Amino acid sequence: MPKMTDTKVRYQEFRLPDVGEGLQDAEIVRWHVGAGDTVTDGQVVCEIETAKAVVELPVPFEGVVRELRFPEGATVDVGEVIITVAPPDAAGPPDAAGPPDAAGPPEEPVRTPVLVGYGAAAAPTARRPRRAAPAPAPAGRGADRPRAKPPVRKLARDLGVDLDRVRPSGPHGDVTREDVRTAAATSAGPAGAPGPAAPGSVASGPAASGSPAPGSVAPGSVAPGSVASGFVASGPVAPGLAAPAPAASAPAAPGPVPAEAYETRVPATAVRRATARAMTASAFGAPHVTEFVTVDVTRTMKLVERLRKDPEFAGVRVSPLLLAVRALLFAVRRHPEINASWDEERQEIVLKHRVNLGVAAATPRGLLVPNVKDAQSLTLPRLAAALDGLVTTAREGRTTPADLAGGTLTVTNIGVFGIDTGTPILNPGEAAILALGAIGPRPWVHRGRVVPRQVTTLALSFDHRLVDGELGSRVLADVAAVLHDPRRLATHG
């Protein structure tokens, strides 16, 4: 009997870790390796999307990738094995080529409970089914069954569409509702198109009219029960006459189209689900008050143009948002009570000694609010670089959980979408959020005359449990005063 070391290899299993803040599950966004690839200690093997960000996962050992346990797009619980790696000197191909020592005597497909991952893997049919993965390999890596959500499969059944014949167009190679409806319309063909002749029906064309084909019955001599020129005779028929054929069976009337055929359901990303939970909790858990002020920001716009030409700001984005952030930091310094949070359990106001200023960023995966740590201590050039870096990183999907944690105040720039103002919802755990509206020329009274000036509307939402109307009004008035005349930063800062 061969030794265990001759037929089994010790494989290392990499389990989905908790990348921070009590992660429960994550979606595998992209694999960077495949079965048979060689990996090194610390090499990034995949990207996962948590409720807050997309995170790169490095593997903590080296070797040859034996198996990817989940496809791209699968949601995996923390602690689940996502990839197995064989030592660099281990012989034998990955699982796709079959289990090692296949020609030897069969072994029972069980694992020693105390040696997780030790020994040859069981055949694929012996593995327990995965909760979120329809196949053990990523999409495009040998999956046989077309990927489709259960509602899409039901729609295909209702419309009589074979999913195996549908070309998928989904983001991860999955079949969408539109794909099914397109396939159904294509297979149905144009109305009135000829289909296969039914038994006993009369075919059209040269053989059915005109000169008789060999072996056919010429018109005028139709025998009972025979077919000629599109007529059927069922009894004695006078020469030249034929009894009309029974009416062809009409096509079955189409059944009612299911209501879901006119809908498209899009699975929510982890970021979108987290945003939904957070906004619902904030909107219905904190009593919001929103105040507005319209202000002439012509001087601020002139300052923005000057800063863009300043060598100190070379290579960074300078926008009105930068000066709005600086104006809010100026207001926080004058009214530090706005930089706080409410402790519901202990019924206390928690004053924050540092300003971690969040900037709402729209990304392909949803809303993210990374924050600049200790923003109150940064110079204007460093603040500009920090804001530029955070927004760029968020839009590229590289925001880390640390960038999203610990925010104390938030600014959102809805003006970039051409929106004048709004009522922003508080980021959970914060006392205020400032919205900067669109900036544009409006008629304005300036030095006793109505002239066009650059004007915007500011909105400040605050938590009325710890911010009274007076405090909120003073903060908003200070922000407006600085944007109206940025020189206040020097004279009152």
mmCIF file with all atom_site columns, C-alpha atoms in Angstrom, residues 27 49-54 266-280 361-368 425:
data_model
loop_
_atom_site.group_PDB
_atom_site.id
_atom_site.type_symbol
_atom_site.label_atom_id
_atom_site.label_alt_id
_atom_site.label_comp_id
_atom_site.label_asym_id
_atom_site.label_entity_id
_atom_site.label_seq_id
_atom_site.pdbx_PDB_ins_code
_atom_site.Cartn_x
_atom_site.Cartn_y
_atom_site.Cartn_z
_atom_site.occupancy
_atom_site.B_iso_or_equiv
_atom_site.pdbx_formal_charge
_atom_site.auth_seq_id
_atom_site.auth_comp_id
_atom_site.auth_asym_id
_atom_site.auth_atom_id
_atom_site.pdbx_PDB_model_num
ATOM 1  C CA . GLU A 1 27  ? -18.469 39.999 -3.241  1.00 0.00 ? 27  GLU A CA 1
ATOM 2  C CA . GLU A 1 49  ? -16.200 44.536 -2.615  1.00 0.00 ? 49  GLU A CA 1
ATOM 3  C CA . THR A 1 50  ? -17.279 45.058 0.949   1.00 0.00 ? 50  THR A CA 1
ATOM 4  C CA . ALA A 1 51  ? -20.087 47.272 2.172   1.00 0.00 ? 51  ALA A CA 1
ATOM 5  C CA . LYS A 1 52  ? -17.673 50.191 2.065   1.00 0.00 ? 52  LYS A CA 1
ATOM 6  C CA . ALA A 1 53  ? -14.995 49.702 -0.561  1.00 0.00 ? 53  ALA A CA 1
ATOM 7  C CA . VAL A 1 54  ? -13.222 47.506 -3.068  1.00 0.00 ? 54  VAL A CA 1
ATOM 8  C CA . VAL A 1 266 ? -30.543 44.857 -10.831 1.00 0.00 ? 266 VAL A CA 1
ATOM 9  C CA . PRO A 1 267 ? -28.746 43.189 -7.910  1.00 0.00 ? 267 PRO A CA 1
ATOM 10 C CA . ALA A 1 268 ? -27.627 45.864 -5.462  1.00 0.00 ? 268 ALA A CA 1
ATOM 11 C CA . THR A 1 269 ? -23.912 46.076 -4.846  1.00 0.00 ? 269 THR A CA 1
ATOM 12 C CA . ALA A 1 270 ? -22.563 45.834 -1.313  1.00 0.00 ? 270 ALA A CA 1
ATOM 13 C CA . VAL A 1 271 ? -21.931 49.585 -1.356  1.00 0.00 ? 271 VAL A CA 1
ATOM 14 C CA . ARG A 1 272 ? -25.500 50.290 -2.452  1.00 0.00 ? 272 ARG A CA 1
ATOM 15 C CA . ARG A 1 273 ? -26.942 47.998 0.240   1.00 0.00 ? 273 ARG A CA 1
ATOM 16 C CA . ALA A 1 274 ? -24.831 49.684 2.907   1.00 0.00 ? 274 ALA A CA 1
ATOM 17 C CA . THR A 1 275 ? -25.871 53.126 1.659   1.00 0.00 ? 275 THR A CA 1
ATOM 18 C CA . ALA A 1 276 ? -29.536 52.131 1.782   1.00 0.00 ? 276 ALA A CA 1
ATOM 19 C CA . ARG A 1 277 ? -29.245 50.925 5.374   1.00 0.00 ? 277 ARG A CA 1
ATOM 20 C CA . ALA A 1 278 ? -27.258 53.976 6.487   1.00 0.00 ? 278 ALA A CA 1
ATOM 21 C CA . MET A 1 279 ? -29.520 56.553 4.835   1.00 0.00 ? 279 MET A CA 1
ATOM 22 C CA . THR A 1 280 ? -32.671 54.905 6.171   1.00 0.00 ? 280 THR A CA 1
ATOM 23 C CA . ALA A 1 361 ? -18.212 60.980 -4.153  1.00 0.00 ? 361 ALA A CA 1
ATOM 24 C CA . ALA A 1 362 ? -20.426 59.369 -6.787  1.00 0.00 ? 362 ALA A CA 1
ATOM 25 C CA . THR A 1 363 ? -18.805 56.164 -8.053  1.00 0.00 ? 363 THR A CA 1
ATOM 26 C CA . PRO A 1 364 ? -19.936 53.392 -10.426 1.00 0.00 ? 364 PRO A CA 1
ATOM 27 C CA . ARG A 1 365 ? -20.618 51.201 -7.377  1.00 0.00 ? 365 ARG A CA 1
ATOM 28 C CA . GLY A 1 366 ? -22.585 53.813 -5.444  1.00 0.00 ? 366 GLY A CA 1
ATOM 29 C CA . LEU A 1 367 ? -22.091 56.672 -3.038  1.00 0.00 ? 367 LEU A CA 1
ATOM 30 C CA . LEU A 1 368 ? -18.875 56.757 -1.014  1.00 0.00 ? 368 LEU A CA 1
ATOM 31 C CA . ILE A 1 425 ? -29.188 63.461 4.544   1.00 0.00 ? 425 ILE A CA 1
#
